[in-house]
Tab-separated table of C-alpha atoms in Angstrom:
chain	number	residue	atom	x	y	z
A	20	UNK	CA	0.098	-0.195	0.083
A	21	UNK	CA	1.274	3.410	-0.955
A	22	UNK	CA	2.106	5.773	1.881
A	23	UNK	CA	1.654	9.457	1.574
A	24	UNK	CA	4.426	11.964	2.564
A	25	UNK	CA	1.937	14.764	3.045
A	26	UNK	CA	-1.794	14.700	2.704
A	27	UNK	CA	-4.259	17.339	3.535
A	28	UNK	CA	-7.799	16.201	3.556
A	29	UNK	CA	-10.140	17.688	1.052
A	30	UNK	CA	-7.094	19.624	-0.695
A	31	UNK	CA	-7.012	19.095	-4.640
A	32	UNK	CA	-3.219	18.852	-4.809
A	33	UNK	CA	-1.381	16.089	-2.843
A	34	UNK	CA	2.350	15.173	-2.665
A	35	UNK	CA	3.451	11.735	-2.729
A	36	UNK	CA	6.833	10.070	-2.138
A	37	UNK	CA	9.269	10.099	-5.082
A	38	UNK	CA	8.724	13.882	-5.705
A	39	UNK	CA	5.417	13.215	-7.319
A	40	UNK	CA	2.312	15.236	-7.388
A	41	UNK	CA	-1.311	14.062	-7.731
A	42	UNK	CA	-3.941	16.583	-8.447
A	43	UNK	CA	-7.331	17.342	-9.792
A	44	UNK	CA	-6.971	19.403	-13.144
A	45	UNK	CA	-10.292	21.190	-12.431
A	46	UNK	CA	-8.805	22.856	-9.379
A	47	UNK	CA	-11.085	21.331	-7.046
A	48	UNK	CA	-11.540	17.823	-5.457
A	49	UNK	CA	-13.477	15.589	-7.806
A	50	UNK	CA	-13.404	18.172	-10.518
A	51	UNK	CA	-11.880	17.121	-13.617
A	52	UNK	CA	-9.339	14.235	-13.980
A	53	UNK	CA	-6.645	13.147	-11.643
A	54	UNK	CA	-3.262	13.913	-13.041
A	55	UNK	CA	0.019	12.248	-11.758
A	56	UNK	CA	3.008	14.346	-12.232
A	57	UNK	CA	6.578	13.674	-11.463
A	58	UNK	CA	8.579	16.814	-10.118
A	59	UNK	CA	12.086	15.555	-9.967
A	60	UNK	CA	13.190	18.158	-12.354
A	61	UNK	CA	11.113	21.045	-11.001
A	62	UNK	CA	12.684	23.876	-9.128
A	63	UNK	CA	12.010	23.062	-5.514
A	64	UNK	CA	10.595	19.617	-6.070
A	65	UNK	CA	7.078	18.479	-5.593
A	66	UNK	CA	6.516	21.105	-2.887
A	67	UNK	CA	7.897	23.898	-4.855
A	68	UNK	CA	5.752	22.768	-8.059
A	69	UNK	CA	2.676	22.420	-5.622
A	70	UNK	CA	3.374	26.156	-4.201
A	71	UNK	CA	3.210	27.366	-7.875
A	72	UNK	CA	0.108	25.699	-8.687
A	73	UNK	CA	-1.612	27.005	-5.476
A	74	UNK	CA	-0.474	30.579	-6.236
A	75	UNK	CA	-1.770	30.272	-9.717
A	76	UNK	CA	-5.055	28.857	-8.615
A	77	UNK	CA	-5.319	31.985	-6.169
A	78	UNK	CA	-4.446	34.099	-9.132
A	79	UNK	CA	-7.462	32.769	-11.003
A	80	UNK	CA	-9.842	32.457	-8.252
A	81	UNK	CA	-12.116	35.092	-9.228
A	82	UNK	CA	-12.356	34.371	-13.080
A	83	UNK	CA	-15.114	32.732	-14.759
A	84	UNK	CA	-13.270	30.046	-16.515
A	85	UNK	CA	-12.861	26.067	-16.453
A	86	UNK	CA	-9.102	25.658	-15.500
A	87	UNK	CA	-8.915	23.421	-18.632
A	88	UNK	CA	-10.216	26.050	-20.853
A	89	UNK	CA	-7.649	27.059	-23.499
A	90	UNK	CA	-6.705	29.625	-25.955
A	91	UNK	CA	-8.446	27.841	-28.577
A	92	UNK	CA	-11.711	28.354	-26.646
A	93	UNK	CA	-11.014	31.773	-25.904
A	94	UNK	CA	-10.400	32.658	-29.603
A	95	UNK	CA	-13.468	30.978	-30.689
A	96	UNK	CA	-15.480	32.667	-28.117
A	97	UNK	CA	-14.034	36.030	-29.231
A	98	UNK	CA	-15.031	34.981	-32.969
A	99	UNK	CA	-18.568	34.125	-31.940
A	100	UNK	CA	-18.997	37.436	-30.274
A	101	UNK	CA	-17.715	39.596	-32.920
A	102	UNK	CA	-19.066	37.756	-36.153
A	103	UNK	CA	-21.359	40.278	-37.797
A	104	UNK	CA	-20.715	43.067	-35.076
A	105	UNK	CA	-17.522	44.462	-36.414
A	106	UNK	CA	-16.348	45.150	-40.113
A	107	UNK	CA	-15.994	42.071	-42.342
A	108	UNK	CA	-12.388	43.243	-43.584
A	109	UNK	CA	-11.343	43.504	-40.012
A	110	UNK	CA	-13.023	40.201	-38.927
A	111	UNK	CA	-11.124	38.415	-41.810
A	112	UNK	CA	-7.756	39.920	-40.817
A	113	UNK	CA	-8.378	38.691	-37.107
A	114	UNK	CA	-9.454	35.220	-38.339
A	115	UNK	CA	-6.346	34.965	-40.557
A	116	UNK	CA	-4.051	35.665	-37.682
A	117	UNK	CA	-5.994	33.091	-35.375
A	118	UNK	CA	-6.079	30.414	-37.953
A	119	UNK	CA	-2.705	30.622	-39.203
A	120	UNK	CA	-0.614	31.678	-36.149
A	121	UNK	CA	-2.325	31.754	-32.907
A	122	UNK	CA	-4.421	28.584	-32.668
A	123	UNK	CA	-1.715	26.262	-34.091
A	124	UNK	CA	0.771	27.548	-31.701
A	125	UNK	CA	-0.876	28.359	-28.493
A	126	UNK	CA	-4.266	27.128	-29.102
A	127	UNK	CA	-3.801	23.975	-26.722
A	128	UNK	CA	-2.236	26.631	-23.906
A	129	UNK	CA	-4.616	26.666	-20.855
A	130	UNK	CA	-5.824	30.030	-20.116
A	131	UNK	CA	-4.804	29.496	-16.409
A	132	UNK	CA	-1.073	29.164	-17.694
A	133	UNK	CA	-0.985	32.460	-19.908
A	134	UNK	CA	2.117	34.531	-19.565
A	135	UNK	CA	3.845	36.988	-21.791
A	136	UNK	CA	5.547	34.161	-23.222
A	137	UNK	CA	2.283	32.896	-24.360
A	138	UNK	CA	1.915	36.188	-26.521
A	139	UNK	CA	5.548	36.046	-27.807
A	140	UNK	CA	5.331	32.283	-29.247
A	141	UNK	CA	3.316	33.154	-32.306
A	142	UNK	CA	5.417	36.444	-32.818
A	143	UNK	CA	8.618	34.488	-32.516
A	144	UNK	CA	7.230	32.184	-35.179
A	145	UNK	CA	6.350	35.121	-37.481
A	146	UNK	CA	10.043	36.390	-37.241
A	147	UNK	CA	11.372	32.841	-37.977
A	148	UNK	CA	9.218	32.501	-40.741
A	149	UNK	CA	10.619	35.731	-42.255
A	150	UNK	CA	7.233	37.317	-42.792
A	151	UNK	CA	6.632	41.141	-43.131
A	152	UNK	CA	5.919	43.709	-40.661
A	153	UNK	CA	2.402	43.813	-41.682
A	154	UNK	CA	1.954	40.017	-40.551
A	155	UNK	CA	3.618	40.738	-37.418
A	156	UNK	CA	1.474	43.459	-36.451
A	157	UNK	CA	-1.611	41.765	-37.369
A	158	UNK	CA	-0.545	38.831	-35.124
A	159	UNK	CA	0.240	41.051	-32.232
A	160	UNK	CA	-2.724	43.024	-32.465
A	161	UNK	CA	-4.901	39.975	-32.567
A	162	UNK	CA	-3.490	38.558	-29.412
A	163	UNK	CA	-3.733	41.759	-27.712
A	164	UNK	CA	-7.433	42.356	-28.832
A	165	UNK	CA	-8.648	38.743	-27.792
A	166	UNK	CA	-6.689	39.032	-24.600
A	167	UNK	CA	-8.173	42.521	-23.740
A	168	UNK	CA	-11.513	40.926	-24.455
A	169	UNK	CA	-10.730	38.028	-22.198
A	170	UNK	CA	-9.657	40.155	-19.351
A	171	UNK	CA	-12.912	42.393	-19.546
A	172	UNK	CA	-14.880	39.304	-19.046
A	173	UNK	CA	-12.861	37.770	-16.055
A	174	UNK	CA	-11.604	35.084	-18.603
A	175	UNK	CA	-8.046	36.166	-17.980
A	176	UNK	CA	-6.559	38.245	-14.993
A	177	UNK	CA	-5.289	41.786	-15.791
A	178	UNK	CA	-1.703	40.814	-15.941
A	179	UNK	CA	-2.133	37.796	-18.166
A	180	UNK	CA	0.185	38.744	-20.999
A	181	UNK	CA	2.467	40.862	-18.725
A	182	UNK	CA	2.753	44.651	-17.751
A	183	UNK	CA	2.998	47.323	-20.632
A	184	UNK	CA	6.711	48.055	-19.377
A	185	UNK	CA	7.584	44.165	-19.715
A	186	UNK	CA	5.551	43.733	-23.278
A	187	UNK	CA	6.614	46.634	-25.126
A	188	UNK	CA	10.331	46.119	-25.040
A	189	UNK	CA	9.846	42.292	-25.472
A	190	UNK	CA	7.798	42.920	-28.525
A	191	UNK	CA	10.281	45.683	-30.037
A	192	UNK	CA	12.986	43.328	-29.762
A	193	UNK	CA	11.364	40.621	-31.792
A	194	UNK	CA	10.203	43.323	-34.443
A	195	UNK	CA	13.828	44.366	-34.973
A	196	UNK	CA	14.460	40.994	-36.171
A	197	UNK	CA	11.988	41.172	-39.146
A	198	UNK	CA	13.675	40.860	-42.454
A	199	UNK	CA	14.132	43.974	-44.812
A	200	UNK	CA	14.252	46.279	-41.767
A	201	UNK	CA	16.909	48.832	-42.075
A	202	UNK	CA	18.970	49.488	-38.804
A	203	UNK	CA	18.020	53.043	-38.908
A	204	UNK	CA	14.997	54.502	-40.479
A	205	UNK	CA	14.084	58.074	-40.725
A	206	UNK	CA	10.595	58.973	-41.778
A	207	UNK	CA	9.427	62.461	-42.301
A	208	UNK	CA	6.157	62.450	-40.175
A	209	UNK	CA	5.907	66.385	-39.913
A	210	UNK	CA	2.807	68.089	-41.394
A	211	UNK	CA	2.225	71.773	-42.458
A	212	UNK	CA	-0.832	73.604	-43.372
A	213	UNK	CA	0.011	72.758	-47.016
A	214	UNK	CA	-0.070	68.802	-46.302
A	215	UNK	CA	-3.238	68.779	-44.309
A	216	UNK	CA	-6.940	69.032	-45.258
A	217	UNK	CA	-7.885	72.824	-45.557
A	218	UNK	CA	-11.280	73.763	-43.729
A	219	UNK	CA	-13.150	73.480	-46.942
A	220	UNK	CA	-11.957	69.732	-47.224
A	221	UNK	CA	-13.197	69.173	-43.777
A	222	UNK	CA	-16.476	70.649	-44.321
A	223	UNK	CA	-16.685	68.306	-47.497
A	224	UNK	CA	-15.991	65.388	-45.370
A	225	UNK	CA	-18.494	66.274	-42.757
A	226	UNK	CA	-20.961	66.674	-45.414
A	227	UNK	CA	-20.370	63.353	-46.922
A	228	UNK	CA	-20.667	61.754	-43.399
A	229	UNK	CA	-23.955	63.534	-43.002
A	230	UNK	CA	-25.263	62.192	-46.264
A	231	UNK	CA	-23.887	58.593	-45.503
A	232	UNK	CA	-25.585	58.592	-42.183
A	233	UNK	CA	-28.753	60.129	-43.236
A	234	UNK	CA	-29.166	57.531	-46.115
A	235	UNK	CA	-28.262	54.601	-43.908
A	236	UNK	CA	-30.701	55.391	-41.255
A	237	UNK	CA	-33.423	57.700	-42.884
A	238	UNK	CA	-32.584	60.277	-40.199
A	239	UNK	CA	-31.295	63.507	-41.525
A	240	UNK	CA	-31.156	64.891	-37.962
A	241	UNK	CA	-28.708	62.106	-37.067
A	242	UNK	CA	-26.715	62.680	-40.088
A	243	UNK	CA	-26.422	66.354	-39.372
A	244	UNK	CA	-25.159	65.496	-35.889
A	245	UNK	CA	-22.572	63.265	-37.163
A	246	UNK	CA	-21.396	66.120	-39.599
A	247	UNK	CA	-21.065	68.261	-36.679
A	248	UNK	CA	-18.956	65.682	-34.804
A	249	UNK	CA	-16.469	65.671	-37.741
A	250	UNK	CA	-16.103	69.374	-37.700
A	251	UNK	CA	-15.636	69.331	-33.794
A	252	UNK	CA	-12.948	66.552	-34.295
A	253	UNK	CA	-11.040	69.009	-36.554
A	254	UNK	CA	-11.675	72.039	-34.629
A	255	UNK	CA	-10.605	70.504	-31.284
A	256	UNK	CA	-7.612	68.041	-32.195
A	257	UNK	CA	-9.322	65.211	-30.251
A	258	UNK	CA	-8.484	61.530	-31.072
A	259	UNK	CA	-11.773	59.749	-32.537
A	260	UNK	CA	-12.290	57.662	-29.387
A	261	UNK	CA	-11.987	60.695	-27.335
A	262	UNK	CA	-14.555	62.590	-29.406
A	263	UNK	CA	-17.105	59.566	-29.180
A	264	UNK	CA	-16.614	59.806	-25.070
A	265	UNK	CA	-17.121	63.488	-25.045
A	266	UNK	CA	-20.118	64.613	-22.651
A	267	UNK	CA	-21.992	67.692	-21.697
A	268	UNK	CA	-19.728	68.056	-18.549
A	269	UNK	CA	-16.708	67.780	-20.520
A	270	UNK	CA	-17.353	70.925	-22.651
A	271	UNK	CA	-17.236	74.554	-21.056
A	272	UNK	CA	-19.229	76.388	-23.750
A	273	UNK	CA	-18.640	79.833	-22.175
A	274	UNK	CA	-14.726	79.386	-22.234
A	275	UNK	CA	-14.365	77.148	-25.470
A	276	UNK	CA	-12.532	74.306	-23.651
A	277	UNK	CA	-13.080	70.625	-23.607
A	278	UNK	CA	-11.720	68.551	-20.863
A	279	UNK	CA	-10.271	65.217	-22.220
A	280	UNK	CA	-10.172	62.604	-19.296
A	281	UNK	CA	-11.447	59.582	-21.153
A	282	UNK	CA	-11.863	57.710	-24.384
A	283	UNK	CA	-14.351	55.183	-25.544
A	284	UNK	CA	-13.084	51.664	-24.917
A	285	UNK	CA	-13.369	50.130	-28.376
A	286	UNK	CA	-12.693	46.774	-27.044
A	287	UNK	CA	-15.467	46.700	-24.976
A	288	UNK	CA	-19.257	46.340	-26.039
A	289	UNK	CA	-21.610	49.127	-25.135
A	290	UNK	CA	-25.076	47.400	-24.933
A	291	UNK	CA	-28.052	49.775	-25.207
A	292	UNK	CA	-29.210	51.204	-21.766
A	293	UNK	CA	-25.761	50.674	-20.277
A	294	UNK	CA	-23.093	52.952	-19.244
A	295	UNK	CA	-20.463	53.899	-21.798
A	296	UNK	CA	-17.386	51.901	-21.404
A	297	UNK	CA	-14.258	54.167	-21.190
A	298	UNK	CA	-10.612	54.136	-20.457
A	299	UNK	CA	-8.021	56.875	-19.720
A	300	UNK	CA	-6.856	58.666	-22.990
A	301	UNK	CA	-3.903	57.399	-24.788
A	302	UNK	CA	-0.656	57.477	-22.576
A	303	UNK	CA	-2.824	58.062	-19.591
A	304	UNK	CA	-2.822	61.715	-20.287
A	305	UNK	CA	-5.629	63.964	-18.996
A	306	UNK	CA	-5.864	67.302	-20.591
A	307	UNK	CA	-7.916	70.409	-21.680
A	308	UNK	CA	-7.873	71.355	-25.164
A	309	UNK	CA	-9.010	74.721	-26.701
A	310	UNK	CA	-11.903	74.666	-29.514
A	311	UNK	CA	-12.042	76.654	-32.398
A	312	UNK	CA	-14.732	79.458	-32.660
A	313	UNK	CA	-15.841	78.308	-36.007
A	314	UNK	CA	-17.208	75.041	-34.703
A	315	UNK	CA	-19.104	76.588	-31.619
A	316	UNK	CA	-22.351	76.219	-33.269
A	317	UNK	CA	-21.499	72.505	-33.993
A	318	UNK	CA	-20.818	72.072	-30.333
A	319	UNK	CA	-23.985	73.784	-29.301
A	320	UNK	CA	-26.068	71.678	-31.739
A	321	UNK	CA	-24.521	68.535	-30.141
A	322	UNK	CA	-25.149	69.565	-26.327
A	323	UNK	CA	-28.760	70.628	-27.341
A	324	UNK	CA	-29.451	67.206	-28.769
A	325	UNK	CA	-27.779	65.297	-25.880
A	326	UNK	CA	-29.939	67.385	-23.620
A	327	UNK	CA	-33.056	66.625	-25.748
A	328	UNK	CA	-32.392	62.832	-25.737
A	329	UNK	CA	-31.511	62.863	-21.862
A	330	UNK	CA	-28.315	61.721	-22.279
A	331	UNK	CA	-24.673	63.075	-21.321
A	332	UNK	CA	-22.744	61.898	-24.506
A	333	UNK	CA	-22.470	64.325	-27.234
A	334	UNK	CA	-22.169	62.330	-30.334
A	335	UNK	CA	-25.314	60.055	-30.778
A	336	UNK	CA	-24.661	56.516	-31.546
A	337	UNK	CA	-26.232	54.802	-34.763
A	338	UNK	CA	-29.183	52.575	-33.741
A	339	UNK	CA	-28.659	49.297	-32.182
A	340	UNK	CA	-24.796	49.497	-32.678
A	341	UNK	CA	-22.893	48.177	-29.624
A	342	UNK	CA	-19.407	48.302	-31.081
A	343	UNK	CA	-19.742	51.994	-31.612
A	344	UNK	CA	-15.942	52.761	-32.205
A	345	UNK	CA	-15.915	50.345	-35.031
A	346	UNK	CA	-19.187	51.430	-36.372
A	347	UNK	CA	-18.111	54.968	-36.570
A	348	UNK	CA	-15.033	53.917	-38.187
A	349	UNK	CA	-16.897	52.325	-40.887
A	350	UNK	CA	-19.187	55.400	-41.520
A	351	UNK	CA	-15.822	57.742	-41.884
A	352	UNK	CA	-14.500	55.016	-44.298
A	353	UNK	CA	-17.722	54.905	-46.370
A	354	UNK	CA	-18.091	58.581	-46.578
A	355	UNK	CA	-14.273	59.066	-47.482
A	356	UNK	CA	-14.810	56.461	-50.290
A	357	UNK	CA	-17.925	58.163	-51.398
A	358	UNK	CA	-16.189	61.664	-52.147
A	359	UNK	CA	-12.641	60.259	-52.686
A	360	UNK	CA	-11.318	62.213	-49.537
A	361	UNK	CA	-7.772	61.682	-49.867
A	362	UNK	CA	-6.800	61.959	-46.345
A	363	UNK	CA	-7.116	59.326	-43.587
A	364	UNK	CA	-9.790	60.494	-40.887
A	365	UNK	CA	-6.810	61.051	-38.359
A	366	UNK	CA	-5.738	64.175	-40.390
A	367	UNK	CA	-8.749	65.904	-38.743
A	368	UNK	CA	-6.342	65.868	-35.815
A	369	UNK	CA	-3.441	67.212	-38.025
A	370	UNK	CA	-5.507	69.824	-39.344
A	371	UNK	CA	-5.987	71.015	-35.883
A	372	UNK	CA	-2.424	70.737	-34.969
A	373	UNK	CA	-0.850	72.430	-38.192
A	374	UNK	CA	-3.066	75.274	-38.081
A	375	UNK	CA	-2.869	76.020	-34.392
A	376	UNK	CA	0.908	75.769	-34.796
A	377	UNK	CA	1.555	77.675	-37.975
A	378	UNK	CA	2.584	81.346	-37.805
A	379	UNK	CA	-0.185	83.781	-38.301
A	380	UNK	CA	1.530	84.990	-41.556
A	381	UNK	CA	1.057	81.633	-42.873
A	382	UNK	CA	-2.474	81.425	-41.932
A	383	UNK	CA	-2.293	79.768	-38.602
A	384	UNK	CA	-2.763	80.672	-34.998
A	385	UNK	CA	0.803	80.928	-33.808
A	386	UNK	CA	0.546	78.638	-30.810
A	387	UNK	CA	3.846	77.616	-29.196
A	388	UNK	CA	4.885	74.154	-29.120
A	389	UNK	CA	4.514	73.556	-25.319
A	390	UNK	CA	0.875	74.793	-25.276
A	391	UNK	CA	0.193	72.656	-28.249
A	392	UNK	CA	1.846	69.694	-26.755
A	393	UNK	CA	-0.880	69.978	-23.946
A	394	UNK	CA	-3.822	70.625	-26.198
A	395	UNK	CA	-2.968	67.352	-28.220
A	396	UNK	CA	-2.034	65.124	-25.284
A	397	UNK	CA	1.441	64.376	-26.359
A	398	UNK	CA	3.761	62.879	-23.884
A	399	UNK	CA	6.916	64.634	-25.135
A	400	UNK	CA	7.264	68.034	-26.446
A	401	UNK	CA	9.567	66.546	-29.089
A	402	UNK	CA	6.645	64.811	-30.630
A	403	UNK	CA	4.883	68.072	-30.971
A	404	UNK	CA	7.641	69.965	-32.502
A	405	UNK	CA	8.819	66.905	-34.786
A	406	UNK	CA	5.133	66.638	-36.361
A	407	UNK	CA	3.985	70.337	-36.530
A	408	UNK	CA	6.441	73.045	-37.707
A	409	UNK	CA	6.005	76.654	-37.155
A	410	UNK	CA	5.601	78.716	-33.698
A	411	UNK	CA	5.115	82.139	-32.203
A	412	UNK	CA	2.599	83.282	-29.725
A	413	UNK	CA	0.084	81.314	-27.489
A	414	UNK	CA	-3.785	81.638	-27.400
A	415	UNK	CA	-6.562	80.475	-25.015
A	416	UNK	CA	-10.190	79.052	-25.536
A	417	UNK	CA	-12.521	79.540	-28.622
A	418	UNK	CA	-9.287	79.849	-30.925
A	419	UNK	CA	-9.419	81.810	-33.899
């Protein structure tokens, strides 16, 4: 008869002689299958391995998962939740990454065992296969999106794929190994008022968005408000998810200022009747930005409509649209295609930055770099100065 070196009644992990563990893989006595594991080669032997497994069980104790659930299960759940919800092109891109790189390489990895190394396995395979940066980024983004979705539903802990400070340098180190990447690359990412859309171009784009929404919904009022939102984006320099998260309380209509302390969380569904899911702005930088006087009437229209709806959010959603960031992106893309608008929607932000920073002699507002840095929410002044050229005096609310 086998004697036990240590046995805790009711415990799901037990140590036996010979540095062996016997445990239930479901994380509780009688749940799942009994597993026999030799720990002779494990650091600390059977006791060390038991302590690690108990710590891991504590880490996952509040999660809504079967301990045997795998990344394949998580990916399949993500696809089912997003099929028909996000754009078809984006879904195909995610499916390609899942089917080609993620499921074959980490599909059998248990969610309970997820670490930073889990994310790096498919990325390392992309590098070894000598694929291009676009493939690398698609796989990286897909793992990140699926993990973020899993964390938001208590399927993974918040630190499942490591902290940002650990993850970013590890990913950057792999990315540097991609083929065809020069050791040093200098890209001119600066913008002047000659390279961004002029105000007439912004208004053309806003009109196209208005027409697109009006046609899709049969609601010309909704179309008009979405056109106002486009002009507000160009007249405030906010990022798109910051725009969608703006509320009545964020705007000081008398001073012409907008407080940016959140953005719409694009990886979280927003069911009708529920509170808007938000996260901190990019870089966790909370700021106040000045709004151009030429969009004051647009701001007033958005505020008046929000009050009429009895809501705080300025930009009204399309009917029945729970993934609003993706839906807004599709609207902008369709409007852009309708009129052949040559710029990406992000150039609305570049329009604001370029005209704010350009000298008054050149047709701009002559705002100095440090103030513009704060308005745009850049972490470094060098980012602002390298992106937008020209400077003189500063200005306050209701610019222009």
